Short mmCIF file of C-alpha atoms in Angstrom, two decimals:
data_model
loop_
_atom_site.label_atom_id
_atom_site.label_comp_id
_atom_site.label_asym_id
_atom_site.label_seq_id
_atom_site.Cartn_x
_atom_site.Cartn_y
_atom_site.Cartn_z
CA UNK A 1 9.41 -30.15 19.58
CA UNK A 2 7.23 -27.22 18.59
CA UNK A 3 5.41 -27.34 15.32
CA UNK A 4 5.45 -24.17 13.24
CA UNK A 5 2.17 -22.56 12.46
CA UNK A 6 0.83 -23.14 9.01
CA UNK A 7 1.20 -20.25 6.58
CA UNK A 8 -1.69 -17.81 6.41
CA UNK A 9 -4.00 -16.48 9.12
CA UNK A 10 -4.62 -18.77 12.08
CA UNK A 11 -8.37 -18.33 11.78
CA UNK A 12 -8.23 -19.88 8.32
CA UNK A 13 -6.92 -23.16 9.76
CA UNK A 14 -9.49 -23.05 12.54
CA UNK A 15 -12.28 -22.59 9.99
CA UNK A 16 -10.94 -25.56 8.06
CA UNK A 17 -10.94 -27.70 11.21
CA UNK A 18 -14.52 -26.72 12.03
CA UNK A 19 -15.51 -27.50 8.44
CA UNK A 20 -13.94 -30.97 8.79
CA UNK A 21 -15.81 -31.55 12.05
CA UNK A 22 -19.05 -30.44 10.41
CA UNK A 23 -18.55 -32.77 7.45
CA UNK A 24 -17.83 -35.73 9.73
CA UNK A 25 -20.87 -34.92 11.87
CA UNK A 26 -23.08 -34.64 8.81
CA UNK A 27 -21.98 -38.02 7.49
CA UNK A 28 -21.43 -40.07 10.65
CA UNK A 29 -23.55 -38.66 13.45
CA UNK A 30 -27.08 -39.32 12.06
CA UNK A 31 -26.36 -43.05 11.76
CA UNK A 32 -24.97 -43.26 15.31
CA UNK A 33 -27.74 -41.10 16.78
CA UNK A 34 -30.49 -43.23 15.20
CA UNK A 35 -28.80 -46.45 16.27
CA UNK A 36 -28.60 -45.31 19.89
CA UNK A 37 -32.15 -43.99 20.01
CA UNK A 38 -33.50 -47.23 18.52
CA UNK A 39 -30.99 -49.41 20.36
CA UNK A 40 -33.29 -50.41 23.23
CA UNK A 41 -30.86 -49.55 26.02
CA UNK A 42 -31.67 -47.93 29.36
CA UNK A 43 -32.32 -44.20 29.51
CA UNK A 44 -29.10 -43.47 31.39
CA UNK A 45 -27.00 -45.32 28.86
CA UNK A 46 -28.90 -43.71 25.97
CA UNK A 47 -28.10 -40.24 27.32
CA UNK A 48 -24.48 -41.20 28.00
CA UNK A 49 -24.04 -42.57 24.49
CA UNK A 50 -25.60 -39.54 22.81
CA UNK A 51 -23.40 -37.22 24.86
CA UNK A 52 -20.35 -39.31 23.92
CA UNK A 53 -21.16 -39.11 20.20
CA UNK A 54 -21.64 -35.35 20.34
CA UNK A 55 -18.43 -34.96 22.37
CA UNK A 56 -16.46 -36.90 19.77
CA UNK A 57 -17.54 -34.57 16.97
CA UNK A 58 -17.12 -31.44 19.08
CA UNK A 59 -13.59 -32.54 19.95
CA UNK A 60 -12.74 -32.72 16.27
CA UNK A 61 -13.79 -29.08 15.89
CA UNK A 62 -11.38 -27.96 18.65
CA UNK A 63 -8.53 -30.40 17.90
CA UNK A 64 -6.41 -27.87 16.00
CA UNK A 65 -6.39 -25.21 18.70
CA UNK A 66 -6.44 -27.54 21.77
CA UNK A 67 -5.22 -30.97 20.55
CA UNK A 68 -4.46 -32.57 23.92
CA UNK A 69 -7.71 -31.63 25.73
CA UNK A 70 -9.66 -32.61 22.62
CA UNK A 71 -7.97 -36.00 22.54
CA UNK A 72 -8.71 -36.51 26.24
CA UNK A 73 -12.41 -35.77 25.62
CA UNK A 74 -12.41 -38.17 22.67
CA UNK A 75 -10.71 -40.92 24.67
CA UNK A 76 -13.30 -40.61 27.46
CA UNK A 77 -16.11 -40.70 24.88
CA UNK A 78 -14.63 -43.87 23.36
CA UNK A 79 -14.44 -45.39 26.84
CA UNK A 80 -18.17 -44.77 27.23
CA UNK A 81 -18.82 -46.48 23.87
CA UNK A 82 -16.72 -49.48 24.86
CA UNK A 83 -18.36 -49.82 28.30
CA UNK A 84 -21.96 -49.43 27.09
CA UNK A 85 -24.18 -52.50 26.60
CA UNK A 86 -24.86 -53.89 23.15
CA UNK A 87 -27.32 -52.11 20.91
CA UNK A 88 -30.30 -53.97 19.51
CA UNK A 89 -33.23 -52.69 17.45
CA UNK A 90 -33.51 -52.22 13.68
CA UNK A 91 -29.79 -51.60 13.06
CA UNK A 92 -28.85 -54.71 14.99
CA UNK A 93 -31.38 -56.72 12.98
CA UNK A 94 -29.84 -55.43 9.79
CA UNK A 95 -26.34 -56.28 11.06
CA UNK A 96 -27.42 -59.80 12.02
CA UNK A 97 -26.50 -59.46 15.70
CA UNK A 98 -26.50 -57.07 18.64
CA UNK A 99 -23.27 -55.03 18.58
CA UNK A 100 -21.20 -52.83 20.82
CA UNK A 101 -21.58 -49.04 20.41
CA UNK A 102 -17.86 -48.79 19.70
CA UNK A 103 -18.74 -50.00 16.17
CA UNK A 104 -20.71 -46.82 15.51
CA UNK A 105 -19.23 -44.73 12.65
CA UNK A 106 -18.51 -41.78 14.93
CA UNK A 107 -15.68 -43.79 16.50
CA UNK A 108 -13.63 -42.84 13.42
CA UNK A 109 -13.29 -39.37 14.94
CA UNK A 110 -10.84 -40.85 17.48
CA UNK A 111 -8.24 -41.26 14.73
CA UNK A 112 -8.53 -37.61 13.78
CA UNK A 113 -7.91 -36.63 17.40
CA UNK A 114 -4.93 -38.97 17.64
CA UNK A 115 -3.47 -37.40 14.50
CA UNK A 116 -3.90 -33.90 15.97
CA UNK A 117 -2.03 -34.76 19.14
CA UNK A 118 0.84 -36.51 17.36
CA UNK A 119 1.16 -33.66 14.83
CA UNK A 120 0.90 -30.63 17.12
CA UNK A 121 1.75 -31.49 20.70
CA UNK A 122 5.12 -31.72 22.37
CA UNK A 123 6.70 -34.83 23.77
CA UNK A 124 5.82 -36.99 25.63
CA UNK A 125 2.14 -36.52 24.74
CA UNK A 126 2.25 -38.02 21.22
CA UNK A 127 3.74 -41.23 22.67
CA UNK A 128 1.24 -41.21 25.55
CA UNK A 129 -1.61 -40.78 23.04
CA UNK A 130 -0.33 -43.72 20.98
CA UNK A 131 -0.17 -45.91 24.09
CA UNK A 132 -3.75 -44.96 25.01
CA UNK A 133 -4.86 -45.72 21.49
CA UNK A 134 -3.25 -49.16 21.44
CA UNK A 135 -4.68 -50.06 24.84
CA UNK A 136 -8.08 -48.92 23.55
CA UNK A 137 -7.65 -51.18 20.53
CA UNK A 138 -7.10 -54.22 22.72
CA UNK A 139 -10.11 -53.33 24.87
CA UNK A 140 -12.24 -52.89 21.76
CA UNK A 141 -11.14 -56.26 20.36
CA UNK A 142 -12.12 -57.99 23.58
CA UNK A 143 -15.38 -56.03 23.74
CA UNK A 144 -16.38 -57.04 20.19
CA UNK A 145 -15.48 -60.69 20.57
CA UNK A 146 -19.14 -61.66 20.86
CA UNK A 147 -20.32 -60.00 17.66
CA UNK A 148 -21.72 -62.63 15.28
CA UNK A 149 -23.02 -60.51 12.40
CA UNK A 150 -20.06 -61.14 10.09
CA UNK A 151 -20.32 -64.89 9.86
CA UNK A 152 -16.63 -65.23 10.64
CA UNK A 153 -15.57 -67.80 13.15
CA UNK A 154 -13.24 -67.59 16.15
CA UNK A 155 -9.81 -66.16 15.60
CA UNK A 156 -10.60 -64.90 12.11
CA UNK A 157 -12.89 -62.17 13.49
CA UNK A 158 -10.42 -61.35 16.26
CA UNK A 159 -7.55 -61.02 13.73
CA UNK A 160 -9.58 -58.79 11.43
CA UNK A 161 -10.69 -56.42 14.22
CA UNK A 162 -7.22 -56.30 15.76
CA UNK A 163 -5.55 -55.60 12.39
CA UNK A 164 -8.02 -52.88 11.43
CA UNK A 165 -7.99 -51.03 14.77
CA UNK A 166 -4.25 -51.27 15.44
CA UNK A 167 -3.38 -50.46 11.84
CA UNK A 168 -5.63 -47.37 11.79
CA UNK A 169 -4.27 -46.20 15.15
CA UNK A 170 -0.62 -46.54 14.12
CA UNK A 171 -1.31 -44.95 10.71
CA UNK A 172 -3.02 -41.90 12.23
CA UNK A 173 -0.20 -41.47 14.75
CA UNK A 174 2.53 -41.94 12.13
CA UNK A 175 0.96 -39.37 9.78
CA UNK A 176 0.88 -36.87 12.61
CA UNK A 177 4.50 -37.50 13.52
CA UNK A 178 5.45 -37.15 9.86
CA UNK A 179 3.80 -33.75 9.75
CA UNK A 180 5.50 -32.67 12.96
CA UNK A 181 8.91 -33.87 11.75
CA UNK A 182 8.47 -32.15 8.42
CA UNK A 183 7.48 -28.88 10.09
CA UNK A 184 10.50 -29.09 12.44
CA UNK A 185 12.76 -29.80 9.47
CA UNK A 186 11.40 -26.74 7.62
CA UNK A 187 11.99 -24.66 10.74
CA UNK A 188 15.59 -25.87 10.90
CA UNK A 189 16.13 -25.02 7.24
CA UNK A 190 14.70 -21.55 7.80
CA UNK A 191 16.90 -21.01 10.88
CA UNK A 192 19.95 -22.25 8.98
CA UNK A 193 19.23 -19.97 6.04
CA UNK A 194 18.76 -17.02 8.39
CA UNK A 195 22.03 -17.83 10.16
CA UNK A 196 23.88 -18.09 6.87
CA UNK A 197 22.41 -14.78 5.73
CA UNK A 198 23.41 -13.10 8.97
CA UNK A 199 26.89 -14.55 8.60
CA UNK A 200 27.11 -13.28 5.01
CA UNK A 201 25.99 -9.79 6.03
CA UNK A 202 28.49 -9.82 8.91
CA UNK A 203 31.28 -10.69 6.47
CA UNK A 204 30.25 -7.92 4.08
CA UNK A 205 29.96 -5.34 6.87
CA UNK A 206 33.32 -6.34 8.27
CA UNK A 207 35.01 -6.09 4.91
CA UNK A 208 33.44 -2.74 4.08
CA UNK A 209 33.89 -1.15 7.50
CA UNK A 210 37.38 -2.48 8.20
CA UNK A 211 38.77 -1.50 4.81
CA UNK A 212 37.10 1.90 4.65
CA UNK A 213 38.08 2.83 8.19
CA UNK A 214 41.68 1.75 7.57
CA UNK A 215 41.84 4.06 4.55
CA UNK A 216 40.16 6.90 6.43
CA UNK A 217 42.45 6.57 9.45
CA UNK A 218 45.58 6.38 7.27
CA UNK A 219 44.61 9.55 5.41
CA UNK A 220 43.63 11.32 8.60
CA UNK A 221 46.99 10.53 10.17
CA UNK A 222 48.82 11.59 7.02
CA UNK A 223 46.78 14.79 6.87
CA UNK A 224 47.69 15.67 10.44
CA UNK A 225 51.39 15.33 9.56
CA UNK A 226 51.38 17.30 6.27
CA UNK A 227 48.78 19.94 6.91
CA UNK A 228 51.29 22.26 8.59
CA UNK A 229 54.09 21.71 6.06
CA UNK A 230 52.16 21.15 2.82
CA UNK A 231 48.68 22.62 3.21
CA UNK A 232 48.02 22.27 -0.53
CA UNK A 233 47.80 18.46 -0.03
CA UNK A 234 45.06 18.74 2.56
CA UNK A 235 42.35 19.10 -0.09
CA UNK A 236 43.34 15.86 -1.81
CA UNK A 237 43.50 13.95 1.47
CA UNK A 238 40.07 15.19 2.50
CA UNK A 239 38.68 14.30 -0.94
CA UNK A 240 39.97 10.74 -0.55
CA UNK A 241 38.44 10.48 2.92
CA UNK A 242 35.09 11.75 1.65
CA UNK A 243 35.09 9.43 -1.36
CA UNK A 244 35.94 6.42 0.77
CA UNK A 245 33.22 7.33 3.25
CA UNK A 246 30.61 7.73 0.51
CA UNK A 247 31.50 4.37 -1.03
CA UNK A 248 31.27 2.71 2.36
CA UNK A 249 27.89 4.32 2.99
CA UNK A 250 26.53 3.06 -0.34
CA UNK A 251 27.64 -0.50 0.39
CA UNK A 252 26.35 -0.32 3.97
CA UNK A 253 23.02 1.00 2.77
CA UNK A 254 22.72 -1.91 0.40
CA UNK A 255 23.54 -4.42 3.14
CA UNK A 256 21.12 -2.87 5.60
CA UNK A 257 18.44 -2.92 2.92
CA UNK A 258 18.49 -6.71 3.14
CA UNK A 259 17.48 -6.45 6.79
CA UNK A 260 14.92 -3.65 6.41
CA UNK A 261 11.16 -3.78 6.26
CA UNK A 262 8.79 -1.81 4.03
CA UNK A 263 10.43 1.45 5.11
CA UNK A 264 13.70 0.28 3.51
CA UNK A 265 12.32 -0.14 -0.01
CA UNK A 266 14.79 2.40 -1.42
CA UNK A 267 17.68 0.68 0.34
CA UNK A 268 16.67 -2.68 -1.10
CA UNK A 269 16.48 -1.08 -4.54
CA UNK A 270 20.01 0.21 -4.17
CA UNK A 271 21.15 -3.23 -2.96
CA UNK A 272 19.69 -4.89 -6.04
CA UNK A 273 20.93 -2.33 -8.60
CA UNK A 274 24.34 -1.26 -7.27
CA UNK A 275 27.01 -3.33 -9.11
CA UNK A 276 29.19 -5.54 -6.96
CA UNK A 277 32.98 -5.12 -7.23
CA UNK A 278 34.95 -7.71 -9.12
CA UNK A 279 38.37 -8.44 -10.57
CA UNK A 280 38.26 -5.33 -12.72
CA UNK A 281 38.09 -3.23 -9.58
CA UNK A 282 41.20 -4.67 -7.94
CA UNK A 283 43.43 -2.08 -9.65
CA UNK A 284 41.34 0.78 -8.25
CA UNK A 285 41.41 -0.84 -4.81
CA UNK A 286 45.22 -1.07 -4.95
CA UNK A 287 45.45 2.56 -6.06
CA UNK A 288 43.36 3.68 -3.08
CA UNK A 289 45.61 1.75 -0.72
CA UNK A 290 48.64 3.41 -2.29
CA UNK A 291 47.06 6.80 -1.75
CA UNK A 292 46.55 5.76 1.88
CA UNK A 293 50.31 5.34 2.21
CA UNK A 294 50.76 1.61 1.66
CA UNK A 295 53.34 0.49 -0.88
CA UNK A 296 51.69 -2.12 -3.12
CA UNK A 297 52.99 -3.94 -6.18
CA UNK A 298 50.32 -5.32 -8.51
CA UNK A 299 50.84 -8.29 -10.83
CA UNK A 300 47.73 -9.22 -12.78
CA UNK A 301 47.37 -11.68 -15.66
CA UNK A 302 44.49 -11.41 -18.08
CA UNK A 303 41.92 -13.64 -16.29
CA UNK A 304 39.29 -13.53 -19.06
CA UNK A 305 35.66 -14.14 -18.15
CA UNK A 306 35.13 -14.78 -14.46
CA UNK A 307 31.88 -15.60 -12.71
CA UNK A 308 30.57 -12.64 -10.67
CA UNK A 309 30.74 -14.65 -7.44
CA UNK A 310 34.40 -15.55 -8.03
CA UNK A 311 35.23 -11.99 -9.01
CA UNK A 312 33.59 -10.57 -5.89
CA UNK A 313 35.38 -13.15 -3.71
CA UNK A 314 38.73 -12.32 -5.25
CA UNK A 315 38.14 -8.63 -4.68
CA UNK A 316 37.16 -9.12 -1.05
CA UNK A 317 40.22 -11.32 -0.41
CA UNK A 318 42.53 -8.61 -1.77
CA UNK A 319 40.62 -5.96 0.15
CA UNK A 320 40.81 -7.76 3.49
CA UNK A 321 44.43 -8.87 3.01
CA UNK A 322 45.61 -5.33 2.18
CA UNK A 323 43.63 -3.96 5.11
CA UNK A 324 45.45 -6.41 7.38
CA UNK A 325 48.79 -5.40 5.90
CA UNK A 326 48.13 -1.75 6.64
CA UNK A 327 47.07 -2.58 10.19
CA UNK A 328 49.56 -5.26 11.22
CA UNK A 329 52.60 -5.37 8.93
CA UNK A 330 54.25 -2.29 10.34
CA UNK A 331 55.46 0.90 8.74
CA UNK A 332 57.46 0.59 5.56
CA UNK A 333 56.00 -2.82 4.66
CA UNK A 334 55.62 -3.59 0.97
CA UNK A 335 52.67 -5.66 -0.20
CA UNK A 336 52.46 -7.64 -3.43
CA UNK A 337 49.13 -8.52 -5.05
CA UNK A 338 49.23 -11.27 -7.65
CA UNK A 339 46.26 -12.47 -9.70
CA UNK A 340 47.01 -15.38 -12.04
CA UNK A 341 45.00 -17.89 -14.03
CA UNK A 342 46.17 -21.41 -14.78
CA UNK A 343 43.71 -23.54 -16.73
CA UNK A 344 40.44 -23.55 -14.86
CA UNK A 345 41.86 -22.09 -11.65
CA UNK A 346 42.21 -18.51 -10.49
CA UNK A 347 44.86 -17.81 -7.88
CA UNK A 348 44.88 -14.63 -5.82
CA UNK A 349 47.89 -14.02 -3.61
CA UNK A 350 48.67 -11.12 -1.30
CA UNK A 351 52.01 -11.17 0.50
CA UNK A 352 54.07 -8.65 2.45
CA UNK A 353 57.51 -8.30 3.93
CA UNK A 354 56.37 -6.80 7.19
CA UNK A 355 56.78 -7.96 10.75
CA UNK A 356 53.14 -8.61 11.63
CA UNK A 357 52.20 -9.67 15.12
CA UNK A 358 51.28 -13.34 15.41
CA UNK A 359 47.70 -13.60 16.64
CA UNK A 360 44.78 -16.06 16.48
CA UNK A 361 42.68 -15.86 13.30
CA UNK A 362 40.07 -13.11 13.56
CA UNK A 363 36.77 -12.43 11.87
CA UNK A 364 38.50 -11.16 8.70
CA UNK A 365 40.46 -14.35 8.08
CA UNK A 366 37.41 -16.50 8.88
CA UNK A 367 35.33 -14.40 6.52
CA UNK A 368 37.85 -14.81 3.70
CA UNK A 369 37.96 -18.56 4.22
CA UNK A 370 34.16 -18.80 4.20
CA UNK A 371 33.91 -16.75 1.03
CA UNK A 372 36.50 -18.82 -0.80
CA UNK A 373 34.96 -22.09 0.38
CA UNK A 374 31.53 -20.93 -0.78
CA UNK A 375 32.74 -20.73 -4.41
CA UNK A 376 34.47 -24.12 -4.20
CA UNK A 377 38.01 -22.85 -3.52
CA UNK A 378 40.62 -23.11 -0.80
CA UNK A 379 42.45 -20.46 1.23
CA UNK A 380 45.90 -20.58 2.75
CA UNK A 381 47.03 -17.91 5.19
CA UNK A 382 50.07 -17.76 7.39
CA UNK A 383 53.65 -16.59 7.79
CA UNK A 384 56.06 -16.83 4.84
CA UNK A 385 59.82 -16.47 4.48
CA UNK A 386 59.50 -12.70 4.18
CA UNK A 387 56.39 -11.85 6.18
CA UNK A 388 52.78 -12.90 5.75
CA UNK A 389 50.98 -14.46 2.81
CA UNK A 390 47.38 -15.06 1.87
CA UNK A 391 46.63 -17.30 -1.12
CA UNK A 392 43.18 -18.11 -2.46
CA UNK A 393 42.68 -20.71 -5.21
CA UNK A 394 39.24 -20.77 -6.83
CA UNK A 395 37.86 -22.83 -9.71
CA UNK A 396 36.64 -21.00 -12.82
#
């Protein structure tokens, strides 16, 4: 699993991580440094402990950019703190007993490193890091078994140390996994939204292109037949072709504006201001199909107020269904468009008496079904007693 980058410049997150490391070093490191210097241990161990403390805080500074190497450095530093002899001196006197260096405050940096690995690295490293952390907890409990500064006896001290270390380790790991899971979930939502938007644009482009090209082709074929016999009709046919092409270009420009960058500002403006077709435009759509040579009967009740989404869906269903009639029903087919309202339901039906070829559902039918489903309706499409019928029922 890959975790998405946080919003904003990457350097901003790196600066924040360095600031966190600096704050921890400012608060925790002076105490640990003084304790080691005054701890009355051998020179070799003193150097090793000071290097381990510095390494812990440095690893926090790099944990965001390189979480796994930083965790490895931190784990090695903790191993040095666990293996080192007890510290004595003024801090031990204040604590009431010599104590292991693993009790130094800088050990808290290990939990930050564990969080970084579990939040940002891929599997299996978060699980490996948790296992290392839990093993380290057990080693630390055994290492601190001889500490007598608390006044607690026997198993009580063991239970307290085990609960604190294991609980902190699991909590840091769980918080990191929560962040990683949340980021992956957000990525999935973004991918799903992008896929749905692409699907919506594909439906729109299919509807616009298929319908417009069907009209253009029909008029072009008709023009080729009549231009020699009735040249006066050529002007009207060419006007219809040009009008259909311009309308298709406007709708395509609006759709492409959704996909454009800064250079498509004008296209996005057109997409946001150009009115979408609705039920009131069905009559004009039918008239254009008649001009293209398709015989269409229109039966429309007064639907009253209809939501724009429902009106657009009804229009697209009629558009796609009539386009399919012109393409597949055969010459001489008669189509019937019926728009009725019963209570809180709008029914749009397009039927024909043609002899269409039986074929698997294509993009157009899938697009109609998705549109109708999106507004809470249902779509039925298939052969009827006379030919082919498409019926969409949508709530108002």
